XYZ file of N, CA and C in Angstrom:
459
model
N 20.279 -53.436 -27.840
C 19.148 -53.909 -26.860
C 17.884 -54.013 -27.545
N 17.006 -54.979 -27.202
C 15.768 -55.149 -27.958
C 14.745 -55.423 -26.694
N 13.505 -55.424 -26.975
C 12.392 -55.598 -26.057
C 12.286 -54.416 -25.161
N 11.864 -54.798 -23.932
C 11.611 -53.754 -22.820
C 12.858 -52.821 -22.417
N 13.804 -53.738 -22.463
C 15.050 -53.147 -21.954
C 15.707 -51.875 -23.028
N 15.156 -51.874 -24.136
C 15.563 -50.622 -25.214
C 14.447 -49.677 -25.118
N 12.868 -49.970 -24.523
C 11.990 -49.061 -24.400
C 10.855 -49.487 -25.310
N 11.104 -50.595 -25.997
C 10.035 -51.166 -26.883
C 8.980 -51.630 -25.906
N 7.574 -51.395 -26.254
C 6.401 -51.894 -25.764
C 5.762 -52.701 -26.647
N 5.340 -53.874 -26.129
C 4.701 -54.885 -27.050
C 3.246 -54.556 -26.809
N 2.623 -53.909 -28.095
C 1.142 -53.330 -27.939
C 0.129 -54.429 -28.061
N 0.620 -55.614 -28.211
C -0.388 -56.993 -28.175
C -0.420 -57.448 -26.710
N 0.371 -57.005 -25.954
C 0.428 -57.661 -24.563
C -0.658 -57.252 -23.782
N -1.395 -57.874 -22.963
C -2.368 -57.697 -21.852
C -1.939 -56.302 -21.288
N -0.629 -56.399 -20.571
C -0.283 -55.224 -19.774
C 0.040 -53.675 -20.555
N 0.004 -53.755 -21.909
C 0.279 -52.546 -22.659
C -0.882 -51.588 -22.234
N -0.533 -50.261 -22.111
C -1.220 -48.994 -21.613
C -1.706 -48.494 -22.978
N -2.998 -48.249 -23.118
C -3.487 -47.578 -24.084
C -3.101 -46.156 -24.243
N -3.077 -45.582 -25.413
C -2.466 -44.069 -25.508
C -3.458 -43.252 -25.230
N -3.617 -42.335 -24.384
C -4.563 -41.485 -24.127
C -4.222 -40.055 -24.730
N -5.116 -39.424 -25.415
C -5.107 -38.295 -26.212
C -4.949 -37.198 -25.272
N -3.855 -36.225 -25.481
C -3.716 -35.121 -24.652
C -4.422 -33.896 -25.415
N -5.176 -32.933 -24.584
C -5.978 -31.788 -25.026
C -4.726 -30.600 -25.029
N -4.532 -30.088 -26.108
C -3.440 -29.179 -26.123
C -3.892 -27.873 -25.578
N -5.271 -27.816 -25.922
C -5.804 -26.466 -25.128
C -5.662 -26.469 -23.880
N -5.964 -27.893 -23.038
C -5.733 -27.871 -21.387
C -4.305 -27.644 -21.266
N -3.310 -27.984 -21.948
C -1.800 -27.611 -21.458
C -1.596 -26.131 -21.567
N -2.193 -25.446 -22.340
C -1.931 -23.943 -22.512
C -2.641 -23.053 -21.483
N -3.139 -23.718 -20.222
C -3.895 -22.996 -19.163
C -2.862 -23.275 -17.995
N -1.656 -23.835 -18.066
C -0.884 -24.149 -17.050
C -0.476 -22.711 -16.249
N -0.585 -22.865 -14.863
C -0.150 -21.700 -14.131
C 1.228 -21.243 -14.662
N 1.384 -19.996 -14.339
C 2.625 -19.085 -14.597
C 3.438 -19.162 -13.271
N 4.732 -18.533 -13.500
C 5.357 -18.203 -12.162
C 5.220 -17.057 -11.552
N 4.921 -17.064 -10.217
C 4.661 -15.806 -9.578
C 6.174 -15.401 -9.135
N 6.159 -14.230 -9.208
C 7.355 -13.364 -8.878
C 7.165 -12.461 -7.765
N 7.817 -12.194 -7.012
C 7.846 -11.535 -5.805
C 8.250 -9.950 -6.226
N 7.402 -8.971 -5.704
C 7.696 -7.706 -5.731
C 8.941 -7.417 -4.937
N 10.157 -7.393 -5.480
C 11.347 -7.125 -4.580
C 12.006 -5.411 -4.577
N 11.652 -5.031 -5.764
C 12.160 -3.626 -6.148
C 11.831 -2.889 -4.745
N 13.071 -2.038 -4.317
C 13.119 -1.268 -3.242
C 13.056 -1.970 -1.835
N 13.232 -3.344 -1.953
C 13.269 -4.261 -0.690
C 14.678 -4.033 -0.154
N 14.623 -3.978 1.221
C 15.995 -3.748 1.861
C 16.063 -4.888 2.866
N 16.358 -6.237 2.790
C 16.295 -7.404 3.484
C 17.178 -7.249 4.950
N 16.545 -7.740 5.961
C 17.684 -7.922 7.241
C 18.426 -9.029 6.962
N 19.723 -9.113 7.302
C 20.653 -9.550 7.052
C 21.416 -10.207 8.419
N 20.376 -10.627 9.222
C 20.858 -10.966 10.646
C 21.604 -12.294 10.902
N 21.046 -13.369 10.212
C 21.655 -14.606 10.214
C 22.193 -15.224 8.989
N 22.914 -16.227 8.896
C 23.728 -16.701 7.920
C 22.642 -17.254 6.686
N 21.471 -17.738 7.352
C 20.294 -18.171 6.440
C 19.750 -17.008 5.646
N 19.523 -15.820 6.370
C 18.961 -14.728 5.925
C 19.788 -14.327 4.829
N 21.125 -14.281 5.109
C 21.755 -13.767 4.029
C 21.978 -14.483 2.776
N 21.868 -15.897 3.012
C 21.808 -16.932 1.737
C 20.681 -16.680 1.146
N 19.288 -16.447 1.627
C 17.986 -16.485 1.071
C 18.028 -15.086 0.224
N 18.339 -14.061 0.846
C 18.467 -12.677 0.244
C 19.328 -12.731 -0.962
N 20.346 -13.229 -1.020
C 21.185 -13.296 -2.124
C 20.682 -14.294 -3.235
N 19.993 -15.242 -2.777
C 19.299 -16.158 -3.848
C 18.235 -15.260 -4.534
N 17.420 -14.556 -3.905
C 16.602 -13.672 -4.455
C 17.057 -12.664 -5.260
N 18.272 -11.969 -4.965
C 19.167 -10.971 -5.454
C 19.526 -11.722 -6.977
N 20.025 -12.826 -6.944
C 20.256 -13.618 -8.088
C 19.081 -13.706 -8.915
N 17.860 -14.056 -8.505
C 16.652 -14.116 -9.536
C 16.180 -12.709 -9.936
N 16.591 -11.651 -9.215
C 16.056 -10.440 -9.536
C 16.472 -9.927 -10.894
N 15.733 -9.211 -11.608
C 15.949 -8.630 -12.920
C 16.399 -7.290 -13.057
N 16.991 -6.759 -11.822
C 17.192 -5.413 -11.923
C 18.641 -5.468 -11.133
N 19.122 -4.192 -10.868
C 20.394 -4.020 -9.995
C 20.096 -3.977 -8.531
N 21.187 -4.499 -7.912
C 21.101 -4.368 -6.376
C 22.075 -3.510 -5.820
N 22.107 -3.000 -4.762
C 23.309 -2.404 -4.200
C 23.786 -3.066 -3.105
N 25.114 -3.603 -3.117
C 25.802 -4.447 -1.805
C 26.729 -3.243 -1.041
N 26.500 -3.484 0.224
C 27.248 -2.402 1.119
C 28.161 -3.480 1.718
N 29.493 -3.052 1.532
C 30.183 -4.078 2.054
C 30.717 -3.815 3.398
N 31.120 -4.570 4.600
C 31.313 -4.326 5.845
C 32.294 -3.024 6.108
N 33.230 -2.850 4.970
C 34.006 -1.484 5.378
C 33.458 -0.281 4.837
N 32.130 -0.379 4.553
C 31.383 0.779 3.932
C 31.401 1.274 2.562
N 32.125 0.525 1.773
C 32.138 0.775 0.488
C 30.847 -0.001 -0.356
N 30.272 0.523 -1.400
C 29.127 0.048 -1.906
C 29.273 -0.051 -3.383
N 28.629 -1.214 -3.828
C 28.403 -1.513 -5.209
C 27.420 -1.591 -5.754
N 27.089 -1.060 -6.720
C 25.586 -1.065 -7.527
C 25.685 -1.749 -8.709
N 25.020 -2.717 -9.086
C 25.126 -3.389 -10.486
C 24.475 -4.731 -10.213
N 24.231 -5.406 -11.444
C 23.555 -6.606 -11.826
C 24.249 -7.719 -11.191
N 23.495 -8.368 -10.417
C 24.053 -9.799 -9.667
C 23.941 -10.909 -10.891
N 25.114 -11.504 -11.428
C 24.799 -12.607 -12.575
C 25.085 -13.911 -11.944
N 25.771 -13.886 -10.725
C 26.286 -15.296 -10.479
C 26.353 -15.468 -8.924
N 26.317 -16.562 -8.391
C 26.367 -16.932 -6.717
C 26.928 -18.291 -6.908
N 27.734 -18.490 -5.965
C 28.548 -19.602 -5.777
C 28.384 -20.045 -4.278
N 27.603 -20.723 -3.731
C 27.461 -21.043 -2.215
C 28.132 -22.005 -2.040
N 28.676 -22.285 -0.571
C 29.509 -23.127 -0.275
C 29.187 -23.202 1.375
N 29.980 -24.092 1.990
C 29.772 -24.424 3.465
C 29.676 -23.276 4.292
N 30.557 -22.246 4.148
C 30.561 -20.994 5.177
C 30.283 -19.800 4.151
N 30.095 -18.771 4.814
C 29.893 -17.508 4.217
C 31.127 -17.249 3.487
N 32.182 -17.306 4.359
C 33.416 -16.794 3.553
C 33.694 -17.453 2.525
N 33.495 -18.621 2.130
C 33.765 -19.428 0.889
C 32.769 -19.246 -0.226
N 31.640 -18.729 0.278
C 30.595 -18.415 -0.960
C 30.721 -16.959 -1.278
N 30.444 -16.942 -2.686
C 30.643 -15.614 -3.563
C 29.636 -15.238 -4.186
N 29.447 -13.907 -4.341
C 28.542 -13.442 -5.336
C 29.447 -12.683 -6.628
N 28.919 -12.493 -7.801
C 29.721 -11.794 -8.888
C 28.450 -11.093 -9.444
N 28.853 -9.765 -9.790
C 28.348 -8.787 -10.456
C 28.968 -7.940 -11.439
N 28.167 -7.277 -12.330
C 28.498 -6.413 -13.183
C 28.294 -5.027 -12.557
N 29.197 -4.177 -12.208
C 28.798 -2.951 -11.690
C 28.432 -2.007 -12.466
N 27.457 -0.983 -12.172
C 26.369 -0.273 -12.914
C 27.218 0.782 -14.052
N 28.216 1.170 -13.513
C 29.327 2.040 -14.567
C 30.468 1.510 -14.922
N 30.656 0.345 -15.080
C 31.925 -0.678 -15.602
C 31.642 -2.050 -16.026
N 32.696 -2.310 -16.963
C 32.489 -3.493 -17.493
C 33.240 -4.724 -16.979
N 33.842 -4.392 -15.678
C 34.609 -5.457 -14.996
C 33.360 -6.203 -14.037
N 33.951 -7.393 -13.646
C 33.035 -8.211 -12.870
C 33.709 -8.056 -11.559
N 32.924 -8.124 -10.586
C 33.323 -7.746 -9.183
C 32.867 -9.156 -8.323
N 33.607 -9.740 -7.782
C 33.453 -10.843 -6.814
C 33.436 -10.336 -5.397
N 32.312 -10.703 -4.459
C 32.389 -10.185 -3.062
C 31.851 -11.422 -2.447
N 32.549 -11.709 -1.316
C 32.103 -13.028 -0.378
C 31.002 -12.574 0.509
N 30.091 -13.667 0.586
C 29.023 -13.265 1.540
C 29.344 -12.755 3.006
N 30.478 -13.387 3.302
C 30.964 -12.781 4.888
C 31.334 -11.344 4.652
N 31.391 -10.778 3.675
C 31.947 -9.310 3.546
C 30.657 -8.417 3.169
N 29.604 -9.026 3.171
C 28.321 -8.189 2.933
C 27.774 -7.844 4.065
N 27.475 -6.310 4.437
C 26.851 -5.893 5.580
C 25.254 -5.778 5.226
N 25.130 -5.143 4.163
C 23.784 -4.666 3.662
C 23.417 -5.012 2.190
N 22.196 -5.196 1.774
C 21.774 -5.576 0.350
C 20.431 -4.650 0.123
N 20.432 -4.071 -0.939
C 19.187 -3.293 -1.151
C 18.751 -3.719 -2.748
N 17.537 -3.901 -2.971
C 17.152 -3.988 -4.393
C 16.683 -2.660 -4.959
N 17.945 -1.847 -5.662
C 17.803 -0.419 -5.745
C 17.342 -0.322 -7.160
N 17.559 -1.250 -8.310
C 17.281 -0.864 -9.598
C 15.836 -1.460 -10.102
N 15.593 -0.829 -11.319
C 13.892 -0.960 -11.544
C 14.047 -2.574 -11.976
N 12.875 -3.258 -11.816
C 12.818 -4.871 -12.064
C 12.424 -4.582 -13.619
N 13.240 -5.018 -14.545
C 13.068 -4.668 -16.226
C 12.064 -5.823 -16.556
N 11.735 -6.771 -15.922
C 10.443 -7.728 -16.140
C 9.303 -7.685 -15.369
N 9.264 -6.651 -14.603
C 8.073 -6.431 -13.644
C 6.776 -6.277 -14.571
N 5.728 -6.737 -14.466
C 4.340 -6.467 -15.325
C 4.521 -7.332 -16.729
N 5.568 -7.826 -17.000
C 5.652 -8.386 -18.453
C 5.496 -9.724 -18.466
N 4.569 -10.346 -17.686
C 4.229 -11.822 -17.756
C 3.219 -11.685 -19.026
N 3.075 -13.147 -19.324
C 1.983 -13.471 -20.342
C 0.604 -13.312 -20.132
N 0.336 -13.463 -18.572
C -1.056 -12.996 -18.215
C -1.331 -11.464 -18.425
N -0.118 -10.712 -18.250
C -0.389 -9.192 -18.277
C -0.612 -8.973 -19.658
N 0.063 -9.367 -20.635
C 0.114 -9.166 -22.196
C -1.214 -9.476 -22.679
N -1.886 -10.874 -22.049
C -3.149 -11.270 -22.695
C -4.356 -10.155 -21.977
N -4.058 -9.709 -20.799
C -5.063 -8.737 -20.186
C -5.017 -7.430 -21.083
N -4.018 -6.807 -21.419
C -3.773 -5.718 -22.385
C -4.416 -5.945 -23.683
N -4.084 -7.032 -24.258
C -4.697 -7.715 -25.640
C -6.150 -7.792 -25.604
N -6.588 -8.394 -24.483
C -8.151 -8.529 -24.427
C -8.766 -7.047 -24.468
N -8.213 -6.085 -23.515
C -8.966 -4.839 -23.485
C -8.893 -4.061 -24.997
N -7.791 -3.983 -25.654
C -7.697 -3.508 -26.800
C -8.814 -4.237 -27.656
N -8.730 -5.678 -27.656
C -9.601 -6.030 -28.614
C -11.149 -5.795 -28.321
N -11.231 -5.793 -27.053
C -12.837 -5.220 -26.778
C -13.074 -4.009 -27.357
N -12.041 -2.855 -27.127
C -12.177 -1.572 -27.513
C -12.183 -1.568 -29.068
N -12.091 -2.766 -29.901
C -12.248 -2.395 -31.413
C -10.959 -2.392 -32.039
N -9.857 -2.243 -31.302
C -8.537 -2.100 -32.147
C -8.074 -3.070 -32.924
N -7.643 -2.664 -34.322
C -7.233 -3.635 -34.961
C -5.781 -3.730 -35.397
N -5.061 -4.831 -35.974
C -3.640 -4.764 -35.836
C -2.965 -4.986 -34.660
N -3.442 -5.687 -33.480
C -3.067 -5.598 -32.364
C -1.842 -6.759 -32.365
N -0.642 -6.100 -31.912
C 0.701 -7.030 -31.898
C 1.473 -7.028 -30.571
N 2.303 -8.100 -30.386
C 3.075 -7.897 -29.279
C 4.350 -7.117 -29.563
N 4.283 -5.874 -28.811
C 5.503 -4.906 -29.299
C 6.572 -5.077 -28.200
N 7.813 -5.014 -28.078
C 8.639 -4.720 -26.978
C 8.699 -3.344 -26.400
N 8.915 -3.359 -25.155
C 8.765 -2.039 -24.506
C 10.358 -1.621 -24.276
N 10.512 -0.426 -24.375
C 11.755 0.276 -24.324
C 12.525 -0.038 -22.944
N 13.696 -0.393 -23.014
C 14.497 -0.509 -21.735
C 15.110 0.305 -21.165
N 14.654 1.595 -21.048
C 15.042 2.880 -20.444
C 16.478 2.989 -20.681
């Protein structure tokens, strides 16, 4: 292909759009993602929609959750996958149990309760939080300030 169909712009044409320089400093102040504080939360699971919303949040959560099944059994672990479908019986979450390497699948319809029981391993570790710590250290006169990873308990 040639011409406009291939993405070529005739810069001599009257309709050509002039290139506008972008300011890279302006791009670096884009707002970050806001994360909800979910650690310790026990959502109400009264309706199908509440179950779906709570499990979506559990999927995005960076800590362990505890699922209580309708038979009373509990599974604590990291929810790593969810597969929504038309009905709760067809929808499934998958998690790694805290004390096992096996993957467990649980249908949405089998979930009686959900609790965000594990520590959110990424809480307080945003770029903005790091910049505040860096600015405080720099203002205090510290030298050799570096980004160091924190231990993961």
